[in-house]
CSV table of C-alpha atoms in Angstrom, one decimal:
chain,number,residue,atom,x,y,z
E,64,UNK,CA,106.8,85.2,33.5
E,65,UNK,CA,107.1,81.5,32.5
E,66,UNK,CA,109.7,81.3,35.3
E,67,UNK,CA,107.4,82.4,37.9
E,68,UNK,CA,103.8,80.0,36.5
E,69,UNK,CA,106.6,76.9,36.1
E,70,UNK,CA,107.7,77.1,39.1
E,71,UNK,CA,104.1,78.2,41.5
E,72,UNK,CA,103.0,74.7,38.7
E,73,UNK,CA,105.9,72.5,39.8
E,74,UNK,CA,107.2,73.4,42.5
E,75,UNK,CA,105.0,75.9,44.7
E,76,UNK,CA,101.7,73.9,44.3
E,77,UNK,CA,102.7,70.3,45.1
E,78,UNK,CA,104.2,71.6,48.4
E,79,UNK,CA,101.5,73.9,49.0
E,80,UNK,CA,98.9,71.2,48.5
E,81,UNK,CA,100.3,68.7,50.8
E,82,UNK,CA,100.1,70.6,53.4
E,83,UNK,CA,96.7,71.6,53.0
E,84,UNK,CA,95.9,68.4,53.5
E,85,UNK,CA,98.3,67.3,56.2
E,86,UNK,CA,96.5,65.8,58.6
E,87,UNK,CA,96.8,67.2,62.2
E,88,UNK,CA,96.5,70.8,60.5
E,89,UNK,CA,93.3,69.8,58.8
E,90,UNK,CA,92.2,68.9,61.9
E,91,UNK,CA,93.2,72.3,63.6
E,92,UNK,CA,92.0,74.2,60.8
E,93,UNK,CA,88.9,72.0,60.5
E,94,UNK,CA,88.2,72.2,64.4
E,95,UNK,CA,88.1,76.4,64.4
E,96,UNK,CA,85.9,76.0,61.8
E,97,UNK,CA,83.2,74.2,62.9
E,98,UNK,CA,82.8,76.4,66.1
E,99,UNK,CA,83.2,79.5,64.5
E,100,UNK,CA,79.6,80.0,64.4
E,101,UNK,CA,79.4,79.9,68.1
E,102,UNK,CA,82.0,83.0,67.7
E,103,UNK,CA,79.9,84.8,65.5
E,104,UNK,CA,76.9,84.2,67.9
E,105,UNK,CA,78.7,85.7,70.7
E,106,UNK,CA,79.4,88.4,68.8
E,107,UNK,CA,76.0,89.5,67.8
E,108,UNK,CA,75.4,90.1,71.9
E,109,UNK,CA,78.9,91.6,72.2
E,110,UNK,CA,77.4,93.9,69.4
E,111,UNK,CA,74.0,94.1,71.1
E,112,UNK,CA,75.8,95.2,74.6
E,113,UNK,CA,77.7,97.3,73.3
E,114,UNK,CA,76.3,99.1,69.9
E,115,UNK,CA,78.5,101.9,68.6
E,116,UNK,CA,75.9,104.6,68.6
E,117,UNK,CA,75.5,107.4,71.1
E,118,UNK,CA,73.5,106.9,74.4
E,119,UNK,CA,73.0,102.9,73.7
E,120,UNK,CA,73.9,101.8,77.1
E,121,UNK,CA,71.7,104.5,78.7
E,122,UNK,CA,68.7,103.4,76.5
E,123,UNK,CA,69.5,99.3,77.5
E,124,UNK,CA,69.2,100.6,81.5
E,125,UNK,CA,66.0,102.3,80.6
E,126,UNK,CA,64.5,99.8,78.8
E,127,UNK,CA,65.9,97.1,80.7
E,128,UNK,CA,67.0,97.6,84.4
E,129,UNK,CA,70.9,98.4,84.8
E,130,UNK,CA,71.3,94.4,85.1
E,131,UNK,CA,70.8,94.5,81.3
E,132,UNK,CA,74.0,95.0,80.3
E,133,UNK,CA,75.6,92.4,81.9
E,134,UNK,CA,72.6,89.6,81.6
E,135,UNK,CA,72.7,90.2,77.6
E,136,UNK,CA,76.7,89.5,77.4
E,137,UNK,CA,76.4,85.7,78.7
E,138,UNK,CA,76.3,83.9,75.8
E,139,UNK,CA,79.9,85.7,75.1
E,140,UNK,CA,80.4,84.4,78.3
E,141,UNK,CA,79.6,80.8,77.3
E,142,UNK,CA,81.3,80.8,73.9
E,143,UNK,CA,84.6,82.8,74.0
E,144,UNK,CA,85.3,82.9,77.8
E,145,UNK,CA,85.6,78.9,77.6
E,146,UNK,CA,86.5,78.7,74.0
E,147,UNK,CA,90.0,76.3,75.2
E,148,UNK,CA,87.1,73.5,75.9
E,149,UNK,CA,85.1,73.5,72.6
E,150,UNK,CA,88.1,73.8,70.7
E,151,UNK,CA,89.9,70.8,72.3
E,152,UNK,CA,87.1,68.9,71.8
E,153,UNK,CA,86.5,70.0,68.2
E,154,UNK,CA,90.0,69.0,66.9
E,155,UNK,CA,90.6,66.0,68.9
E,156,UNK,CA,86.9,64.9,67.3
E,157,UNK,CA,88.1,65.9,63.6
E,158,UNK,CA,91.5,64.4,64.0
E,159,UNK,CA,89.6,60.7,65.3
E,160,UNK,CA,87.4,61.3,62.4
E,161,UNK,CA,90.4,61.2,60.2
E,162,UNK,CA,91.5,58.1,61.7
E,163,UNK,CA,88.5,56.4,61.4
E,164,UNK,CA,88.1,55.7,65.4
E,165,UNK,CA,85.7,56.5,67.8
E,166,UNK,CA,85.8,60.4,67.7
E,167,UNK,CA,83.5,61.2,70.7
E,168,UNK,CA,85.7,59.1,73.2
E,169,UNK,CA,88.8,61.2,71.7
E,170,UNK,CA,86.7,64.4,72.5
E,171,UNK,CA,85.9,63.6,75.5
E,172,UNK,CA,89.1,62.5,76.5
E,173,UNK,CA,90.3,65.9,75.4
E,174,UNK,CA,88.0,67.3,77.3
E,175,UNK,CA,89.1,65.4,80.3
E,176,UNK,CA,92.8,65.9,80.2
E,177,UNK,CA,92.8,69.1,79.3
E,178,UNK,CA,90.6,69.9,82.4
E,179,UNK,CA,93.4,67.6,84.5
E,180,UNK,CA,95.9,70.2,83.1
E,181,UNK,CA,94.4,73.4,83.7
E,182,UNK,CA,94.0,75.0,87.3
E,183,UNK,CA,90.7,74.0,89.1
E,184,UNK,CA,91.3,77.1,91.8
E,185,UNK,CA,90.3,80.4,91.6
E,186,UNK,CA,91.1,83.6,93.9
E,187,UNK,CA,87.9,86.5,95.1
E,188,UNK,CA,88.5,89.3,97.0
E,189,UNK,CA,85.9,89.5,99.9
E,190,UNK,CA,86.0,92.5,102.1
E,191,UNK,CA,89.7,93.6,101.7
E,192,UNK,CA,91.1,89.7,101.8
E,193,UNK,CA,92.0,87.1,99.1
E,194,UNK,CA,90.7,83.9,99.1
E,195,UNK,CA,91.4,81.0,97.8
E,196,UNK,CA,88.1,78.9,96.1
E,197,UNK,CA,89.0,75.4,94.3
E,198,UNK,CA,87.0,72.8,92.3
E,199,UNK,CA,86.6,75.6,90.2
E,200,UNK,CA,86.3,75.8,86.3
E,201,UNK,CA,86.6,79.6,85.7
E,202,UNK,CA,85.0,81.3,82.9
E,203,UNK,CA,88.0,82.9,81.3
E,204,UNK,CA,91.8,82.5,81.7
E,205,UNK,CA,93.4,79.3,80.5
E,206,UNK,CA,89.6,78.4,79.8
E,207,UNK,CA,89.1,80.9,77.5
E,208,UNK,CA,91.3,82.3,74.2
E,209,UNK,CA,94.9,82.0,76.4
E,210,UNK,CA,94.9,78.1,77.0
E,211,UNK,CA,94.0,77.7,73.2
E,212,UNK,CA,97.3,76.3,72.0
E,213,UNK,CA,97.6,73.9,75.1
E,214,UNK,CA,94.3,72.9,73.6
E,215,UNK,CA,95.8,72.1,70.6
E,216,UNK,CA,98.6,70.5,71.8
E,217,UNK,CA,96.4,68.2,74.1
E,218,UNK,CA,94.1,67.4,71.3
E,219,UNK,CA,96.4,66.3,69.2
E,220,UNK,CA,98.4,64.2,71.4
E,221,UNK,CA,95.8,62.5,72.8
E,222,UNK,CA,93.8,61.6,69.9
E,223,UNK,CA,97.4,60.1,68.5
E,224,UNK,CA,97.7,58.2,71.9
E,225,UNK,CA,94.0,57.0,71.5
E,226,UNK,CA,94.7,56.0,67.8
E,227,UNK,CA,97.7,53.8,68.5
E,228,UNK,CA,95.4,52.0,71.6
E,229,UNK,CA,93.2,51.2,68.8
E,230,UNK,CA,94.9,50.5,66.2
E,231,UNK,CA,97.4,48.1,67.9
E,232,UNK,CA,94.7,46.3,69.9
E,233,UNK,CA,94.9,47.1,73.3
E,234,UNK,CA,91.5,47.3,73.9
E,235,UNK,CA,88.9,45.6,76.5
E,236,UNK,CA,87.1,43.0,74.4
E,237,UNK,CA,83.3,42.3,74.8
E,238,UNK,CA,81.9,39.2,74.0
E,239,UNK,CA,80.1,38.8,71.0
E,240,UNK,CA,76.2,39.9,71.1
E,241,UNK,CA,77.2,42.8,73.2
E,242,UNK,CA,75.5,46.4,71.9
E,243,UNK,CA,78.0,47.9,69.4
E,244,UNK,CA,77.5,51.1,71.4
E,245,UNK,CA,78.3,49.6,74.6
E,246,UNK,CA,81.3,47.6,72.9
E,247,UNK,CA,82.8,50.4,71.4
E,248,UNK,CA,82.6,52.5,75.2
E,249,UNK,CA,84.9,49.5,76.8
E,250,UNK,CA,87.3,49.9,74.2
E,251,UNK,CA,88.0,53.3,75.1
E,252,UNK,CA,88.4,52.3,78.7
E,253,UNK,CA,92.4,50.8,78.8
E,254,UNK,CA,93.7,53.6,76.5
E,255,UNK,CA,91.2,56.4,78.7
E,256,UNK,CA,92.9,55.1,81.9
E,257,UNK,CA,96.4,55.6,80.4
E,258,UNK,CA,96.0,59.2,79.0
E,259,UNK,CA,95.0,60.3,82.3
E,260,UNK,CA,97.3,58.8,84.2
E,261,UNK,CA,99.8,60.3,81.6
E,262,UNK,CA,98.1,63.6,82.1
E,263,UNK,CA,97.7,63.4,85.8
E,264,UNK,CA,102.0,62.8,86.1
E,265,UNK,CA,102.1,66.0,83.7
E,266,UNK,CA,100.4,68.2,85.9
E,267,UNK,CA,102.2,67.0,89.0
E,268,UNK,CA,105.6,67.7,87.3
E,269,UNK,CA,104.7,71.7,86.4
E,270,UNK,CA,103.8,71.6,90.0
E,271,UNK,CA,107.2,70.9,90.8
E,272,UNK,CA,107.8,74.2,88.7
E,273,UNK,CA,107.9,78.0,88.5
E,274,UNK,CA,105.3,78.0,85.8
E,275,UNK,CA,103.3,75.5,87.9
E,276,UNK,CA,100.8,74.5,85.1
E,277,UNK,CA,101.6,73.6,81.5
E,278,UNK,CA,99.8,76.8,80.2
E,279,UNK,CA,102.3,79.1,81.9
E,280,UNK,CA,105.4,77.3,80.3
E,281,UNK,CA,103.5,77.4,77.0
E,282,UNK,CA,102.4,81.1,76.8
E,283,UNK,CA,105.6,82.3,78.0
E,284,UNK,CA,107.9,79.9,76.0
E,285,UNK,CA,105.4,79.6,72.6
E,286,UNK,CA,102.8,82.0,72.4
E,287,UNK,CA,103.8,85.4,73.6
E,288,UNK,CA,106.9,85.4,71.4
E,289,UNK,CA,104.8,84.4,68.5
E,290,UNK,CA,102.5,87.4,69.1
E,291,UNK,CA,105.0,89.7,68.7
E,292,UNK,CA,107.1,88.3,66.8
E,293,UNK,CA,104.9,86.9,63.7
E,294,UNK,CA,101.1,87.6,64.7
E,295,UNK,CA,100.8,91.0,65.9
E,296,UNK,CA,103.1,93.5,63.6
E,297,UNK,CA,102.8,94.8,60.3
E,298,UNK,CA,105.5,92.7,58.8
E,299,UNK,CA,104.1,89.6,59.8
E,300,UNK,CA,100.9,90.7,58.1
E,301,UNK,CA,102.6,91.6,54.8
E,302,UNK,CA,103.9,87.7,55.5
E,303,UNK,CA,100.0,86.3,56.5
E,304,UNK,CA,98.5,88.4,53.2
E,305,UNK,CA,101.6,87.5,51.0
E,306,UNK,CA,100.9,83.7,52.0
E,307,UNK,CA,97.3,83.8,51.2
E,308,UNK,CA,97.4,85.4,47.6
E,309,UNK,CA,100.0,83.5,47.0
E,310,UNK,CA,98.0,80.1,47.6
E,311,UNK,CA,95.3,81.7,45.7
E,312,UNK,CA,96.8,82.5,42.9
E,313,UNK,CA,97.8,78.8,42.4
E,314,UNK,CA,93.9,77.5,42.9
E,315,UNK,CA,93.9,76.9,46.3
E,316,UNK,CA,92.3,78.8,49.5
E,317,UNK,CA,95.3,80.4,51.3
E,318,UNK,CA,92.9,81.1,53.7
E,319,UNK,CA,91.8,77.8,54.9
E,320,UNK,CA,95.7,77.1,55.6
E,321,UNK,CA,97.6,80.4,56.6
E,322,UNK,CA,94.6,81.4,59.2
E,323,UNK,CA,94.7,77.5,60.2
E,324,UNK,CA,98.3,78.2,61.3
E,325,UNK,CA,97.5,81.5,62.7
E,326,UNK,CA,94.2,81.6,64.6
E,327,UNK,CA,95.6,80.3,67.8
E,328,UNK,CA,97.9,83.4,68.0
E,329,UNK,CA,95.0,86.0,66.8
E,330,UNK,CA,92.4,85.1,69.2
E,331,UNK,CA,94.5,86.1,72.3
E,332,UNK,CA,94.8,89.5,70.4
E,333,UNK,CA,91.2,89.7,69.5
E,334,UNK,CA,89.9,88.6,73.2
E,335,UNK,CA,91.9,91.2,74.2
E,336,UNK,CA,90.6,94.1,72.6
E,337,UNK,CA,86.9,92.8,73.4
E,338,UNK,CA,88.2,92.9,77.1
E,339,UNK,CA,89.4,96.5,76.8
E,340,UNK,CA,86.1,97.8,74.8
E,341,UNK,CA,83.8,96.4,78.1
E,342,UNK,CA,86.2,98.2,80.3
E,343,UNK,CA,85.7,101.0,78.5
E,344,UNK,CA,89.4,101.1,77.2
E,345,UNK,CA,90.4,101.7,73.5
E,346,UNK,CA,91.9,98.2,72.0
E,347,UNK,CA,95.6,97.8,72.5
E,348,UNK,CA,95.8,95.4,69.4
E,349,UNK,CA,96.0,96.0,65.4
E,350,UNK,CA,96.2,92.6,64.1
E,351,UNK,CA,93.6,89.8,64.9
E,352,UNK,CA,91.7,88.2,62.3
E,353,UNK,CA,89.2,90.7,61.7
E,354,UNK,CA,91.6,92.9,60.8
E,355,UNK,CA,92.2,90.7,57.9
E,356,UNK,CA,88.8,90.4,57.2
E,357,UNK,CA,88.8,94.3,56.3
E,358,UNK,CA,91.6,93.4,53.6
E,359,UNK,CA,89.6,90.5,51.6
E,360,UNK,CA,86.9,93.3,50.2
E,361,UNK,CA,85.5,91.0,47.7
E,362,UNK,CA,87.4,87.7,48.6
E,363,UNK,CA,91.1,87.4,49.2
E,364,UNK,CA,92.8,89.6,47.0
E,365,UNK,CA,91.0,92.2,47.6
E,366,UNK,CA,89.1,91.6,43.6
E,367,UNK,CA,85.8,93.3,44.2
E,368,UNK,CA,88.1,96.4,42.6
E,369,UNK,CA,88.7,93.9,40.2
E,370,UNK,CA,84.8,93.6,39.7
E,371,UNK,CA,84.9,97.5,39.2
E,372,UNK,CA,87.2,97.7,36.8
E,373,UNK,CA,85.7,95.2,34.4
E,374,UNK,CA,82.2,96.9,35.1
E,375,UNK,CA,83.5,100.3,33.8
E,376,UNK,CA,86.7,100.7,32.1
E,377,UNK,CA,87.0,97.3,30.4
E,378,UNK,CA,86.5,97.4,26.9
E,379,UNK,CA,86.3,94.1,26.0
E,380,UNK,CA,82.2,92.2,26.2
E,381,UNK,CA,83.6,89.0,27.9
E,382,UNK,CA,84.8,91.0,30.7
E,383,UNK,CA,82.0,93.6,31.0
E,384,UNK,CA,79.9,90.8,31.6
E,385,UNK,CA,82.4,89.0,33.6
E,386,UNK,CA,82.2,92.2,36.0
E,387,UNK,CA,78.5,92.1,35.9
E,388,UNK,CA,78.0,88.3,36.7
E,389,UNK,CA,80.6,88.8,39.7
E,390,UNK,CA,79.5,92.0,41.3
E,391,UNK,CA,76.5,90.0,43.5
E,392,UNK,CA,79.4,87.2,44.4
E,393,UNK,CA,82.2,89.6,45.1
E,394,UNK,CA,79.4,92.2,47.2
E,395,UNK,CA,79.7,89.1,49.8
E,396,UNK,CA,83.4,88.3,49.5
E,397,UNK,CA,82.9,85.5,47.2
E,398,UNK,CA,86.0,85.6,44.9
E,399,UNK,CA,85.3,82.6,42.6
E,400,UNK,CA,83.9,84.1,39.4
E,401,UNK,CA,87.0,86.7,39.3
E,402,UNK,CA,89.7,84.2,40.2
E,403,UNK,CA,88.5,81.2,37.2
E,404,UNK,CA,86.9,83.3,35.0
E,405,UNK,CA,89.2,85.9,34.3
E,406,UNK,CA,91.6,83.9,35.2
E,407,UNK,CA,93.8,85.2,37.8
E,408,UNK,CA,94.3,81.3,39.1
E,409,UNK,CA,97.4,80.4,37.2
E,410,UNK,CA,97.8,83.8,35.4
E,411,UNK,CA,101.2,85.3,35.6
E,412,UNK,CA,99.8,88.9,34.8
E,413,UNK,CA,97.4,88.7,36.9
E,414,UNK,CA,99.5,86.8,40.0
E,415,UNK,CA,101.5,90.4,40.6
E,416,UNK,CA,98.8,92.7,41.8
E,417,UNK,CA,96.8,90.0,43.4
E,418,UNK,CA,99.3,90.1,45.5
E,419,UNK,CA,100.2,93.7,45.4
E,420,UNK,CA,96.6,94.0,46.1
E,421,UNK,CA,96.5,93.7,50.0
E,422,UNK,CA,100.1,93.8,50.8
E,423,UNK,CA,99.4,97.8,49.8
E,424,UNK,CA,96.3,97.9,52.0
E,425,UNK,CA,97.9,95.8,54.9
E,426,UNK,CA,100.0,98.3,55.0
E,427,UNK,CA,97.7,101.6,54.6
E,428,UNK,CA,95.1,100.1,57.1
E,429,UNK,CA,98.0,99.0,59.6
E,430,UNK,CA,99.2,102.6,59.5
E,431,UNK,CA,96.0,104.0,59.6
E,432,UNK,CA,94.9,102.7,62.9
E,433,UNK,CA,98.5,102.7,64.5
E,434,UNK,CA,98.0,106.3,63.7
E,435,UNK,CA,94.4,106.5,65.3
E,436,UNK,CA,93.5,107.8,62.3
E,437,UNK,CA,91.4,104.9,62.1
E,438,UNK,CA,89.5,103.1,64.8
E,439,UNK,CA,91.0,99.1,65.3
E,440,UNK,CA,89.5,96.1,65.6
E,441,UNK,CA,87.0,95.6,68.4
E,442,UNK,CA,87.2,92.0,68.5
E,443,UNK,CA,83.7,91.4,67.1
E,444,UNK,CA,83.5,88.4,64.9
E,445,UNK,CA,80.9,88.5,61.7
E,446,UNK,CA,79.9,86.8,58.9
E,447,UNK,CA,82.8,86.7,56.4
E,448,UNK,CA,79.8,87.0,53.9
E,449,UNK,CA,79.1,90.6,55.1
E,450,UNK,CA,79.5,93.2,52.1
E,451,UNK,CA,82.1,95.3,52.9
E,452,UNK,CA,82.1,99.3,54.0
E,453,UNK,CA,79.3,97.3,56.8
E,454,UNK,CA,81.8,95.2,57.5
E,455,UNK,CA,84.5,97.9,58.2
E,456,UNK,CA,81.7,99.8,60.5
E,457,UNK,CA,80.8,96.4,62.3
E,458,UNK,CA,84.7,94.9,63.1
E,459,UNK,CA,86.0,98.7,64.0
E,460,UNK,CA,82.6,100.2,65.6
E,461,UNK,CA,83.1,103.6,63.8
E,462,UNK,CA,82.4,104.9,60.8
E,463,UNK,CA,86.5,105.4,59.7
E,464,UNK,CA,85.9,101.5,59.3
E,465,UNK,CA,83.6,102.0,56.8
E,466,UNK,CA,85.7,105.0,54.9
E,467,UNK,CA,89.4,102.9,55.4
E,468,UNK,CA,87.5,100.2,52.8
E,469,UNK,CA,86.0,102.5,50.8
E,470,UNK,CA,89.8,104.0,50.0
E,471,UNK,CA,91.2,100.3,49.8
E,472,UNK,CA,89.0,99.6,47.0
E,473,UNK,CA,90.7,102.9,45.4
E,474,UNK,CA,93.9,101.7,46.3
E,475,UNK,CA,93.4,98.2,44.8
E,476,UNK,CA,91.8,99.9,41.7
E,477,UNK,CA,95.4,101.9,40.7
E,478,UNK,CA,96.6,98.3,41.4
E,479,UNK,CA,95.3,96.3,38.9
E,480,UNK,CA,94.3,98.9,36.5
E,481,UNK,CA,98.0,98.6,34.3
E,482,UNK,CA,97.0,94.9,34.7
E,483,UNK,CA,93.5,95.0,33.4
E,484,UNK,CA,94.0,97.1,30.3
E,485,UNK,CA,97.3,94.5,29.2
E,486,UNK,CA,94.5,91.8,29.6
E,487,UNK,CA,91.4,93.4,28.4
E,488,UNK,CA,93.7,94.7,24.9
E,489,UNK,CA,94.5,91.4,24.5
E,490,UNK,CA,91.0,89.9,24.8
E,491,UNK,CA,89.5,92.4,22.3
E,492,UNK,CA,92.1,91.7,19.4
E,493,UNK,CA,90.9,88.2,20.5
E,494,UNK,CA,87.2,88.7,20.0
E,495,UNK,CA,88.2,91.3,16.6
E,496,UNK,CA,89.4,88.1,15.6
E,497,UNK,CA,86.3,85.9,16.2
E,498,UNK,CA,84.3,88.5,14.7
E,499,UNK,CA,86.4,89.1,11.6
E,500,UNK,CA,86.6,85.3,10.8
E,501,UNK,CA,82.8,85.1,11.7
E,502,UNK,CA,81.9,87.1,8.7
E,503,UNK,CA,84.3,86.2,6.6
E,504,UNK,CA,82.5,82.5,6.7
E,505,UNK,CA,79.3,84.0,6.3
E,506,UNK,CA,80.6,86.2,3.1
E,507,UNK,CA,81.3,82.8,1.7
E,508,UNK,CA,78.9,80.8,2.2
């Protein structure tokens, strides 16, 4: 055991640290995170459209007109379908931030050249024939969840090529007593004109190409091996849950880095499933990142078992009230309370079924819905603060979503229950102790 905390201390946690904090995956991680709520919005009409309860989409038309249904999905329409184009700006604004330089003129040049690399055609059937329509930005495609990681690529490379402009000087200067504001648009200008020339010869050579865009090479080359390879199978769950308890167990949010890494290969996944649900199709995919929402019941690791356990079978006061000061916290996935108060941050005993924990669940729930015992993931994004057994009925749509976490808890319970009594037998010879020395100072006085 000393092994295992020296080397997580001295070896694990320095590495672990310094990539939390490197900076173009801060800015990735960063960037999904400050439109997530624009997800979750969209999500709420997704769940409005298409409620799992009997009869709903009869009701809508009856209410509503049978225009309903498709008037009440648009702001999914405006927030996933062109998701490629918030997201460039978002990290190509964080990463500028980071560099101190003028962060809307990287966002906007993100914007820009990302645009210049994607397709501006579209093709509509009229009558029987195809035709081509251009000067179009579709809602969807490359726009949408598959040109995410040319997104990412383009945001970070030209926010870099905007920093070195800056940083080096080759900038337009303005005289002095010119508006800061208007200054600090000119400067922009020379390293502006270069990125999209640079962008502009890019596009031309893909056209020279098979893949003819840069989105095509990407997806077939990057991102469609990575789904099936890493991102949508069970062992590269056990890896993704492994990763996070792992960080967690050291003190720091293995959530914030592995999903950082990982998003842009589960939101293909999960766009796909919400396209399959409005065509009336069951959803062809197991892992997106709600499905690893189901897992954290209680925070990563799964600990609002842990919360149980200390409620009801721990002997010792500390953690009775431990269990009771955490349940409220760990009833909306807030771990902190179990993770430094117990500890398991740090803990050798209590490192092995944190981890244990969810790489048993992973495994139950993967099986369960590759089974259809269980209904998958819809796609659906919520709240990560939503209790759980809701939560399974919201990200699956049925009620076996609801019942799968209701036996995880169970599951994690027989977990940490050999782990919980070591630790709770030692804290009550502790307070014995305290007690017995207590009186023993009151007998003399």
């Amino acid at each position: 055991m000393s092994r295992i905390q020296s080397f997580l201390e001295n070896r694990f946690a320095p590495f672990a640290t310094k990539l939390a904090g490197q900076r173009h995956l801060a800015a990735i991680r960063d960037g999904f995170i400050s439109f997530m709520p624009f997800l979750i919005i969209g999500s709420l009409f997704i769940i409005i459209q298409d409620f799992p309860a009997p009869g709903w989409q009869e009701l809508q038309a009856k209410l509503f007109g049978e225009g309903f249904n498709q008037f009440i999905i648009l702001p999914k329409r405006v927030t996933y379908d062109i998701m490629s184009l918030y997201i460039v700006a978002a990290i190509s604004y964080k990463l500028a931030q980071s560099y101190r330089i003028d962060a809307f003129s990287a966002a906007m040049l993100g914007i820009s050249s990302f645009v210049l690399l994607s397709p501006i055609t579209t093709t509509i059937d009229i009558d029987g024939q195809t035709h081509v329509v251009s000067r179009v930005i579709t809602v969807g495609g490359w726009y949408g969840t598959n040109g995410i990681l040319v997104a990412i690529i383009t945001a970070l490379v030209v926010t870099e090529i905007f920093n070195y402009f800056i940083k080096h000087n080759i900038t337009i200067k303005m005289p002095e007593g010119v508006p800061p504001a208007v200054s600090r648009a000119f400067s922009a200008l020379l390293p502006g004109f270069f990125i999209l020339v640079m962008m502009l010869l890019v596009r031309l050579l893909f056209l020279q190409t098979k893949y003819q865009y840069i989105h095509e090479f990407i997806y077939n080359l990057v991102s469609l091996p990575m789904q099936r390879i890493v991102a949508n199978n069970l062992f590269g769950a056990i890896g993704t849950v492994f990763a996070i308890s792992l960080l967690w167990s050291i003190g720091l949010n293995g959530g914030t880095i592995v999903n950082g890494i990982m998003r842009p290969f589960w939101v293909p996944l999960q766009d796909a499933n919400l396209a399959a649900i409005e065509a009336g199709k069951l959803p062809p995919n197991i892992i997106t990142e709600q499905f690893f929402d189901m897992i954290w019941i209680g925070g990563a690791g799964a600990t609002l078992a842990v919360v149980f356990l200390l409620m009801f079978k721990a002997k010792s006061r500390q953690y009775k009230e431990l269990g009771k000061m955490s349940l409220a916290p760990g009833l909306f996935n807030i771990n902190e309370p179990i993770m430094f108060g117990l500890p398991v941050v740090l803990n050798p005993i209590g490192i092995i079924p944190l981890v244990l924990g969810p790489v048993a669940i992973t495994i139950v729930n993967y099986l369960a819905m590759a089974f259809n015992i269980v209904a998958r993931p819809t796609g659906v994004i919520i709240p990560w603060t939503t209790p759980p057994i809701i939560q399974g009925f919201l990200i699956t749509g049925h009620i076996s979503g609801a019942i799968l976490q209701i036996v995880d808890i169970l599951i994690v319970m027989l977990i940490w229950w050999p782990f919980i009594a070591i630790m709770d037998k030692k804290r009550v010879e502790e307070e014995s102790k305290m007690v017995y020395n207590g009186d023993n100072k009151s007998m003399n006085m």
